[in-house]
Amino acid sequence: MSQLISDMPVNSGVIAAATQKQPDASANLAEAVSGSARWSVSQIEGVLDMPFNDLLHRAQQVHRQHHDANTVQLSTLISVKTGGCPEDCGYCPQAARYHTGIENQDMLPLDEVLATAAAAKAQGASRFCMGAAWRGPKQRDIEKMAEMVSAVKALGLETCATLGMLKPGQAEQLKQAGLDYYNHNLDTAPEFYGEIITTRNYQDRLNTLEKVRGAGIHVCCGGIVGMGESRHARAGLIAQLANLDPYPESVPINHLVQVEGTPLHGTAALDPLEFVRTVAAARITMPKAMVRLSAGRQEMSDAVQALCFLAGANSIFYGDKLLTTGNPEAERDKALFDKLGLRSM
Ligand code: SAM
Ligand code: DTB
Ligand code: SF4
């Protein structure tokens, strides 16, 4: 079973140099690629502490070894069931206990979801991610989701779902229906987690990730930055993700979208360069993963987004809405891609 790691000892050959200012990370990178590397929190803190130019150079080198440097994957999100969630995630506008003014919506009918998926495909998205504001799906929900997944897949899109905690057998049902990815985030470092969520614990999240992996579904797992955490806590999150065995195929790095009515509304703003550093650390420690520049892009300048791509982000959410909050209009993203010479996939 996956275990919480703290500041654990690391395998031999893992870079000690990452904690120095001019790291030679090559030995460790080889292990990271083979999946055998184990990163300590302090090593990742060493990466985050690097001079900015060195950090971005290293991230870009790693990126180019494994990915086309000018290609970005596009996923479109839809909220198939909105609001009224019993959980207490302090960032989330969909938790029933906070008064955020969002309108609750029961599960959307299949034809509406399919129309949105077809439109996303026509706009250039390659993956369609279906999110639901549940603690976890009930059996009847899984049956409806399975139907939705199959129908979206039949349109020629990759499928992703984020439905909360899974019970035994549910991941297998989703896999059977054709689900390619399941998104379930660790959100933050273990030591900061209790400040943000109390209704499910870290191990619950690891257990769901293990069910997803066990069913043969690709894992999409990341976190949120800008919730008032320290750099040490950002290192702790990246360590948890990078030490999953294997590390996730897809790693969304969300910037907190501050929503009025949630406990985290009013959190002091994070320096955008700290966000860029976190993206770079994800790229360096998880070389083959798709690192997604996720929530928070609407509030980000083109320049900060460009730095995130330079730091190794190679996937975005595309379309004018995330789940309940805004995302850049497709036209703004097309203009940004043109400006940067980026291609979509
Ligand atoms: N209810 C399911 C769950 O929590 O697993 C699935 C949907 S939930 C909205 C998916 C993820 O969105 C959360 O784990 C969190 O990382 C991210 N998220 C939610 N609200 C956010 C916000 N205001 N800013 C940034 N990310 C957010
Ligand atoms: C992820 O890591 N970010 C997405 C997706 N996975 C489901 C969700 C972001 C939600 C932002 C707040 C909202 O729109 O409600
Ligand atoms: Fe519910 Fe998911 Fe929002 Fe947490 S993040 S309150 S589980 S919808």
Short mmCIF file of C-alpha atoms and ligand atoms in Angstrom, two decimals:
data_model
loop_
_atom_site.label_atom_id
_atom_site.label_comp_id
_atom_site.label_asym_id
_atom_site.label_seq_id
_atom_site.Cartn_x
_atom_site.Cartn_y
_atom_site.Cartn_z
CA MET A 1 0.00 0.00 0.00
CA SER A 2 1.27 3.53 -0.72
CA GLN A 3 2.54 5.16 2.40
CA LEU A 4 2.92 8.71 3.43
CA ILE A 5 6.56 9.67 3.17
CA SER A 6 8.08 12.19 5.48
CA ASP A 7 11.63 13.40 5.10
CA MET A 8 12.77 9.86 4.39
CA PRO A 9 16.25 8.69 3.44
CA VAL A 10 16.84 8.34 -0.26
CA ASN A 11 18.29 5.70 -2.56
CA SER A 12 21.98 5.81 -3.24
CA GLY A 13 22.80 7.81 -6.35
CA VAL A 14 20.05 10.31 -5.77
CA ILE A 15 21.49 13.77 -6.15
CA ALA A 16 22.88 15.33 -3.08
CA ALA A 17 23.85 18.03 -5.52
CA ALA A 18 20.24 19.11 -5.87
CA THR A 19 20.56 20.74 -2.49
CA GLN A 20 23.53 22.76 -3.68
CA LYS A 21 23.27 25.88 -5.72
CA GLN A 22 24.77 24.39 -8.91
CA PRO A 23 23.40 20.87 -9.02
CA ASP A 24 24.61 18.14 -11.28
CA ALA A 25 21.37 16.25 -11.30
CA SER A 26 22.28 13.79 -14.03
CA ALA A 27 22.66 10.72 -11.79
CA ASN A 28 19.39 11.38 -10.11
CA LEU A 29 17.62 12.20 -13.34
CA ALA A 30 18.54 8.78 -14.72
CA GLU A 31 16.93 7.19 -11.68
CA ALA A 32 13.95 9.48 -11.91
CA VAL A 33 13.41 8.30 -15.48
CA SER A 34 13.66 4.65 -14.52
CA GLY A 35 11.14 5.27 -11.75
CA SER A 36 13.49 4.14 -9.00
CA ALA A 37 14.39 7.56 -7.63
CA ARG A 38 13.19 8.57 -4.22
CA TRP A 39 13.30 12.24 -3.48
CA SER A 40 13.61 13.57 0.03
CA VAL A 41 11.74 16.75 0.93
CA SER A 42 15.02 18.53 1.59
CA GLN A 43 16.37 17.59 -1.84
CA ILE A 44 13.30 19.04 -3.48
CA GLU A 45 13.60 22.11 -1.30
CA GLY A 46 17.15 22.34 -2.65
CA VAL A 47 15.74 22.30 -6.17
CA LEU A 48 13.18 25.00 -5.30
CA ASP A 49 15.96 27.10 -3.74
CA MET A 50 18.15 27.09 -6.84
CA PRO A 51 18.92 30.36 -8.59
CA PHE A 52 15.94 30.97 -10.87
CA ASN A 53 17.94 30.83 -14.11
CA ASP A 54 19.64 27.57 -13.12
CA LEU A 55 16.31 26.07 -12.11
CA LEU A 56 14.63 26.94 -15.39
CA HIS A 57 17.63 25.80 -17.39
CA ARG A 58 17.64 22.44 -15.64
CA ALA A 59 13.86 22.05 -16.03
CA GLN A 60 14.08 22.89 -19.73
CA GLN A 61 16.90 20.38 -20.25
CA VAL A 62 14.87 17.63 -18.60
CA HIS A 63 11.81 18.69 -20.54
CA ARG A 64 13.57 18.51 -23.89
CA GLN A 65 14.92 15.02 -23.15
CA HIS A 66 11.40 13.65 -22.91
CA HIS A 67 8.98 15.96 -24.67
CA ASP A 68 8.61 18.18 -27.67
CA ALA A 69 9.41 21.59 -26.21
CA ASN A 70 6.80 23.44 -28.27
CA THR A 71 3.80 21.16 -27.91
CA VAL A 72 1.08 21.52 -25.28
CA GLN A 73 -1.75 19.07 -24.65
CA LEU A 74 -5.29 20.47 -24.26
CA SER A 75 -7.90 19.06 -21.87
CA THR A 76 -11.39 20.49 -21.52
CA LEU A 77 -13.27 20.27 -18.23
CA ILE A 78 -16.95 19.90 -17.53
CA SER A 79 -18.71 19.82 -14.19
CA VAL A 80 -21.23 16.98 -14.57
CA LYS A 81 -22.59 17.45 -11.03
CA THR A 82 -22.11 20.78 -9.33
CA GLY A 83 -22.16 22.00 -5.73
CA GLY A 84 -23.71 20.65 -2.55
CA CYS A 85 -20.60 18.65 -1.66
CA PRO A 86 -20.44 17.36 1.94
CA GLU A 87 -16.62 17.77 2.18
CA ASP A 88 -14.88 20.77 3.74
CA CYS A 89 -11.98 21.47 1.33
CA GLY A 90 -11.11 25.05 2.30
CA TYR A 91 -10.47 26.18 -1.28
CA CYS A 92 -13.59 24.79 -2.86
CA PRO A 93 -16.60 26.79 -4.01
CA GLN A 94 -18.63 23.57 -4.28
CA ALA A 95 -18.60 22.62 -0.59
CA ALA A 96 -22.18 22.89 0.70
CA ARG A 97 -21.05 24.43 3.99
CA TYR A 98 -19.58 27.58 2.41
CA HIS A 99 -21.78 30.26 0.92
CA THR A 100 -20.24 30.96 -2.45
CA GLY A 101 -23.36 31.65 -4.50
CA ILE A 102 -22.80 28.82 -6.99
CA GLU A 103 -25.92 27.10 -8.24
CA ASN A 104 -26.22 23.41 -7.40
CA GLN A 105 -26.82 21.17 -10.39
CA ASP A 106 -27.76 17.49 -10.40
CA MET A 107 -26.04 15.19 -12.82
CA LEU A 108 -26.18 16.56 -16.35
CA PRO A 109 -28.04 14.56 -18.99
CA LEU A 110 -25.85 12.52 -21.34
CA ASP A 111 -26.76 14.50 -24.47
CA GLU A 112 -25.65 17.78 -22.88
CA VAL A 113 -22.31 16.28 -21.87
CA LEU A 114 -21.81 14.84 -25.35
CA ALA A 115 -22.61 18.15 -27.03
CA THR A 116 -19.99 19.88 -24.84
CA ALA A 117 -17.46 17.13 -25.54
CA ALA A 118 -18.01 17.38 -29.30
CA ALA A 119 -17.59 21.16 -29.14
CA ALA A 120 -14.36 20.75 -27.14
CA LYS A 121 -13.04 18.34 -29.74
CA ALA A 122 -13.95 20.74 -32.54
CA GLN A 123 -12.01 23.48 -30.70
CA GLY A 124 -8.93 21.24 -30.57
CA ALA A 125 -9.07 19.51 -27.16
CA SER A 126 -7.70 15.96 -27.06
CA ARG A 127 -9.00 15.00 -23.61
CA PHE A 128 -12.31 15.58 -21.88
CA CYS A 129 -12.37 15.61 -18.09
CA MET A 130 -15.65 15.08 -16.22
CA GLY A 131 -15.77 16.36 -12.64
CA ALA A 132 -18.39 15.79 -9.95
CA ALA A 133 -18.79 17.42 -6.53
CA TRP A 134 -19.07 14.20 -4.58
CA ARG A 135 -17.23 12.84 -1.56
CA GLY A 136 -17.29 9.75 -3.73
CA PRO A 137 -19.69 8.21 -6.25
CA LYS A 138 -22.55 5.91 -5.26
CA GLN A 139 -23.11 2.76 -7.28
CA ARG A 140 -25.84 4.34 -9.41
CA ASP A 141 -23.56 7.31 -10.08
CA ILE A 142 -20.81 5.00 -11.33
CA GLU A 143 -23.25 3.35 -13.73
CA LYS A 144 -24.21 6.72 -15.20
CA MET A 145 -20.58 7.82 -15.33
CA ALA A 146 -19.62 4.61 -17.12
CA GLU A 147 -22.22 5.34 -19.76
CA MET A 148 -20.91 8.90 -20.11
CA VAL A 149 -17.29 7.77 -20.36
CA SER A 150 -18.08 5.25 -23.11
CA ALA A 151 -20.02 7.81 -25.11
CA VAL A 152 -17.31 10.48 -24.82
CA LYS A 153 -14.65 7.96 -25.76
CA ALA A 154 -16.68 7.01 -28.84
CA LEU A 155 -16.31 10.63 -30.02
CA GLY A 156 -12.57 10.00 -30.31
CA LEU A 157 -11.52 11.87 -27.16
CA GLU A 158 -9.35 10.65 -24.31
CA THR A 159 -11.43 10.45 -21.15
CA CYS A 160 -10.71 11.62 -17.62
CA ALA A 161 -12.94 11.71 -14.54
CA THR A 162 -12.61 13.25 -11.09
CA LEU A 163 -15.36 11.97 -8.85
CA GLY A 164 -13.81 11.82 -5.37
CA MET A 165 -12.90 8.75 -3.33
CA LEU A 166 -13.50 5.37 -4.95
CA LYS A 167 -14.80 2.19 -3.32
CA PRO A 168 -13.52 -1.26 -4.25
CA GLY A 169 -14.61 -2.27 -7.74
CA GLN A 170 -15.54 1.23 -8.93
CA ALA A 171 -12.22 1.92 -10.66
CA GLU A 172 -12.57 -1.37 -12.54
CA GLN A 173 -16.05 -0.37 -13.72
CA LEU A 174 -14.72 2.93 -15.01
CA LYS A 175 -11.80 1.20 -16.71
CA GLN A 176 -14.20 -1.22 -18.37
CA ALA A 177 -16.17 1.75 -19.71
CA GLY A 178 -13.01 3.12 -21.35
CA LEU A 179 -11.72 5.63 -18.79
CA ASP A 180 -8.15 6.66 -19.63
CA TYR A 181 -7.30 8.92 -16.64
CA TYR A 182 -8.63 9.45 -13.13
CA ASN A 183 -7.83 12.77 -11.44
CA HIS A 184 -7.46 12.71 -7.67
CA ASN A 185 -5.16 15.30 -6.12
CA LEU A 186 -3.06 15.12 -2.98
CA ASP A 187 -3.56 18.91 -2.90
CA THR A 188 -0.70 19.79 -0.53
CA ALA A 189 2.00 18.42 1.77
CA PRO A 190 0.93 16.07 4.56
CA GLU A 191 1.89 18.54 7.30
CA PHE A 192 -0.23 21.36 5.83
CA TYR A 193 -3.13 19.17 4.73
CA GLY A 194 -5.04 19.36 8.03
CA GLU A 195 -5.24 23.16 7.70
CA ILE A 196 -7.20 22.75 4.47
CA ILE A 197 -9.35 19.61 4.73
CA THR A 198 -10.61 17.61 7.70
CA THR A 199 -13.31 15.38 6.20
CA ARG A 200 -10.89 13.00 4.46
CA ASN A 201 -7.29 12.31 5.28
CA TYR A 202 -4.14 11.95 3.24
CA GLN A 203 -4.15 8.18 3.42
CA ASP A 204 -7.74 8.14 2.03
CA ARG A 205 -6.38 9.93 -1.02
CA LEU A 206 -3.45 7.55 -1.40
CA ASN A 207 -5.87 4.62 -1.13
CA THR A 208 -8.01 5.94 -3.98
CA LEU A 209 -4.88 6.51 -6.10
CA GLU A 210 -3.89 2.92 -5.48
CA LYS A 211 -7.30 1.67 -6.62
CA VAL A 212 -6.99 3.73 -9.80
CA ARG A 213 -3.49 2.39 -10.49
CA GLY A 214 -4.61 -1.16 -9.69
CA ALA A 215 -7.40 -0.97 -12.26
CA GLY A 216 -4.93 0.03 -14.97
CA ILE A 217 -6.21 3.62 -15.31
CA HIS A 218 -3.62 6.38 -15.80
CA VAL A 219 -3.17 8.49 -12.69
CA CYS A 220 -3.66 12.26 -12.82
CA CYS A 221 -2.58 13.66 -9.48
CA GLY A 222 -1.28 17.03 -8.40
CA GLY A 223 -2.02 19.81 -5.99
CA ILE A 224 -2.73 23.45 -5.29
CA VAL A 225 -0.20 26.20 -4.71
CA GLY A 226 -0.95 29.58 -3.14
CA MET A 227 -2.97 28.38 -0.14
CA GLY A 228 -0.64 30.09 2.36
CA GLU A 229 1.77 27.14 2.46
CA SER A 230 5.53 27.51 2.88
CA ARG A 231 8.13 26.63 0.27
CA HIS A 232 8.94 23.64 2.47
CA ALA A 233 5.31 22.50 2.11
CA ARG A 234 5.46 22.92 -1.66
CA ALA A 235 8.55 20.69 -1.59
CA GLY A 236 6.60 18.23 0.55
CA LEU A 237 3.79 18.06 -2.01
CA ILE A 238 6.20 17.49 -4.90
CA ALA A 239 7.99 14.79 -2.87
CA GLN A 240 4.72 12.94 -2.28
CA LEU A 241 3.88 13.06 -5.99
CA ALA A 242 7.37 12.18 -7.25
CA ASN A 243 7.68 9.27 -4.82
CA LEU A 244 4.44 7.62 -5.90
CA ASP A 245 5.56 4.39 -7.52
CA PRO A 246 5.29 4.97 -10.41
CA TYR A 247 4.83 8.72 -10.38
CA PRO A 248 1.60 10.01 -12.00
CA GLU A 249 1.34 10.21 -15.78
CA SER A 250 -0.31 13.60 -15.39
CA VAL A 251 0.45 16.20 -12.71
CA PRO A 252 -1.89 19.19 -12.46
CA ILE A 253 -0.33 22.15 -10.66
CA ASN A 254 -3.23 24.40 -9.70
CA HIS A 255 -2.88 27.96 -8.49
CA LEU A 256 -5.54 28.61 -5.86
CA VAL A 257 -8.51 30.41 -7.37
CA GLN A 258 -9.76 32.48 -4.47
CA VAL A 259 -13.54 32.29 -4.26
CA GLU A 260 -15.49 34.55 -1.94
CA GLY A 261 -17.19 32.57 0.81
CA THR A 262 -14.49 29.88 1.03
CA PRO A 263 -12.16 29.90 4.06
CA LEU A 264 -9.14 30.48 1.81
CA HIS A 265 -10.58 33.64 0.28
CA GLY A 266 -8.28 36.48 1.34
CA THR A 267 -5.13 34.34 1.55
CA ALA A 268 -2.05 36.48 0.91
CA ALA A 269 -1.11 36.37 -2.77
CA LEU A 270 1.79 34.14 -3.74
CA ASP A 271 4.68 35.57 -5.74
CA PRO A 272 4.04 34.18 -9.27
CA LEU A 273 7.71 33.16 -9.55
CA GLU A 274 7.13 30.72 -6.67
CA PHE A 275 4.43 29.11 -8.78
CA VAL A 276 6.88 28.85 -11.70
CA ARG A 277 9.47 27.28 -9.39
CA THR A 278 6.94 24.64 -8.32
CA VAL A 279 6.20 23.77 -11.95
CA ALA A 280 9.96 23.42 -12.60
CA ALA A 281 10.38 21.14 -9.58
CA ALA A 282 7.53 18.95 -10.83
CA ARG A 283 9.18 18.71 -14.24
CA ILE A 284 12.63 17.86 -12.82
CA THR A 285 11.36 15.21 -10.43
CA MET A 286 8.77 13.66 -12.79
CA PRO A 287 10.52 13.89 -16.18
CA LYS A 288 8.10 11.87 -18.29
CA ALA A 289 4.86 13.15 -16.75
CA MET A 290 2.60 15.63 -18.43
CA VAL A 291 2.76 18.64 -16.09
CA ARG A 292 -0.45 20.63 -16.33
CA LEU A 293 -0.62 24.36 -15.77
CA SER A 294 -4.10 24.04 -14.29
CA ALA A 295 -6.41 26.34 -12.30
CA GLY A 296 -5.49 29.99 -11.96
CA ARG A 297 -4.46 30.77 -15.54
CA GLN A 298 -7.17 33.38 -15.94
CA GLU A 299 -5.52 35.49 -13.27
CA MET A 300 -2.01 34.92 -14.71
CA SER A 301 -0.24 37.19 -17.18
CA ASP A 302 0.94 35.80 -20.51
CA ALA A 303 4.51 36.31 -19.26
CA VAL A 304 4.00 34.09 -16.20
CA GLN A 305 2.32 31.42 -18.31
CA ALA A 306 5.25 31.57 -20.76
CA LEU A 307 7.64 31.00 -17.84
CA CYS A 308 5.55 28.00 -16.76
CA PHE A 309 5.90 26.49 -20.26
CA LEU A 310 9.64 27.16 -20.10
CA ALA A 311 9.68 25.45 -16.69
CA GLY A 312 8.21 22.33 -18.29
CA ALA A 313 4.43 22.67 -18.20
CA ASN A 314 3.08 20.92 -21.28
CA SER A 315 -0.63 20.65 -20.71
CA ILE A 316 -3.45 23.10 -19.90
CA PHE A 317 -7.16 23.21 -19.29
CA TYR A 318 -8.68 24.71 -22.40
CA GLY A 319 -12.13 26.28 -22.69
CA ASP A 320 -13.68 29.26 -20.94
CA LYS A 321 -14.62 27.43 -17.74
CA LEU A 322 -12.89 25.14 -15.26
CA LEU A 323 -15.55 23.52 -13.07
CA THR A 324 -17.29 26.58 -11.64
CA THR A 325 -14.72 29.33 -12.13
CA GLY A 326 -13.35 31.03 -15.22
CA ASN A 327 -10.52 29.99 -17.51
CA PRO A 328 -9.06 32.02 -20.40
CA GLU A 329 -11.26 32.12 -23.50
CA ALA A 330 -10.11 29.79 -26.29
CA GLU A 331 -9.29 32.84 -28.41
CA ARG A 332 -6.91 34.23 -25.75
CA ASP A 333 -5.14 30.86 -25.59
CA LYS A 334 -4.89 30.64 -29.36
CA ALA A 335 -3.32 34.09 -29.41
CA LEU A 336 -0.89 33.11 -26.63
CA PHE A 337 0.09 29.93 -28.48
CA ASP A 338 0.67 31.95 -31.67
CA LYS A 339 2.81 34.43 -29.78
CA LEU A 340 4.91 31.65 -28.25
CA GLY A 341 5.00 29.41 -31.32
CA LEU A 342 3.32 26.59 -29.39
CA ARG A 343 1.39 23.78 -31.06
CA SER A 344 -1.47 21.93 -29.42
CA MET A 345 -2.05 18.22 -29.15
N1 SAM B 1 -14.94 16.20 -5.68
C1 SAM B 1 -13.86 15.53 -6.25
C2 SAM B 1 -12.63 15.55 -5.38
O1 SAM B 1 -12.45 16.45 -4.60
O2 SAM B 1 -11.82 14.63 -5.51
C3 SAM B 1 -13.51 15.99 -7.63
C4 SAM B 1 -13.57 17.46 -8.01
S1 SAM B 1 -12.47 18.56 -7.15
C5 SAM B 1 -13.17 20.11 -7.52
C6 SAM B 1 -10.97 18.44 -8.04
C7 SAM B 1 -9.79 19.28 -7.62
O3 SAM B 1 -9.96 20.62 -8.02
C8 SAM B 1 -9.48 19.40 -6.15
O4 SAM B 1 -8.81 18.30 -5.62
C9 SAM B 1 -8.58 20.62 -6.12
O5 SAM B 1 -7.23 20.23 -6.26
C10 SAM B 1 -9.03 21.43 -7.34
N2 SAM B 1 -9.68 22.68 -6.92
C11 SAM B 1 -10.92 22.83 -6.41
N3 SAM B 1 -11.19 24.12 -6.12
C12 SAM B 1 -10.08 24.82 -6.46
C13 SAM B 1 -9.72 26.20 -6.39
N4 SAM B 1 -10.56 27.11 -5.88
N5 SAM B 1 -8.51 26.57 -6.84
C14 SAM B 1 -7.65 25.66 -7.34
N6 SAM B 1 -7.93 24.33 -7.43
C15 SAM B 1 -9.12 23.92 -6.98
C1 DTB B 2 -7.47 19.78 -11.21
O1 DTB B 2 -6.38 19.48 -10.66
N1 DTB B 2 -7.91 21.02 -11.40
C2 DTB B 2 -9.23 21.00 -12.01
C3 DTB B 2 -9.45 19.49 -12.29
N2 DTB B 2 -8.33 18.88 -11.67
C4 DTB B 2 -10.71 18.87 -11.95
C5 DTB B 2 -10.27 21.69 -11.20
C6 DTB B 2 -9.97 23.13 -10.88
C7 DTB B 2 -11.14 23.70 -10.19
C8 DTB B 2 -11.03 25.17 -9.95
C9 DTB B 2 -12.20 25.72 -9.21
C10 DTB B 2 -13.49 25.59 -9.94
O2 DTB B 2 -13.61 25.93 -11.14
O3 DTB B 2 -14.50 25.23 -9.30
FE1 SF4 B 3 -16.15 18.41 -2.64
FE2 SF4 B 3 -14.16 17.94 -4.35
FE3 SF4 B 3 -14.83 20.46 -3.64
FE4 SF4 B 3 -13.64 18.90 -1.86
S1 SF4 B 3 -12.77 19.60 -3.82
S2 SF4 B 3 -15.46 20.19 -1.48
S3 SF4 B 3 -14.52 16.91 -2.39
S4 SF4 B 3 -16.08 19.04 -4.78
#
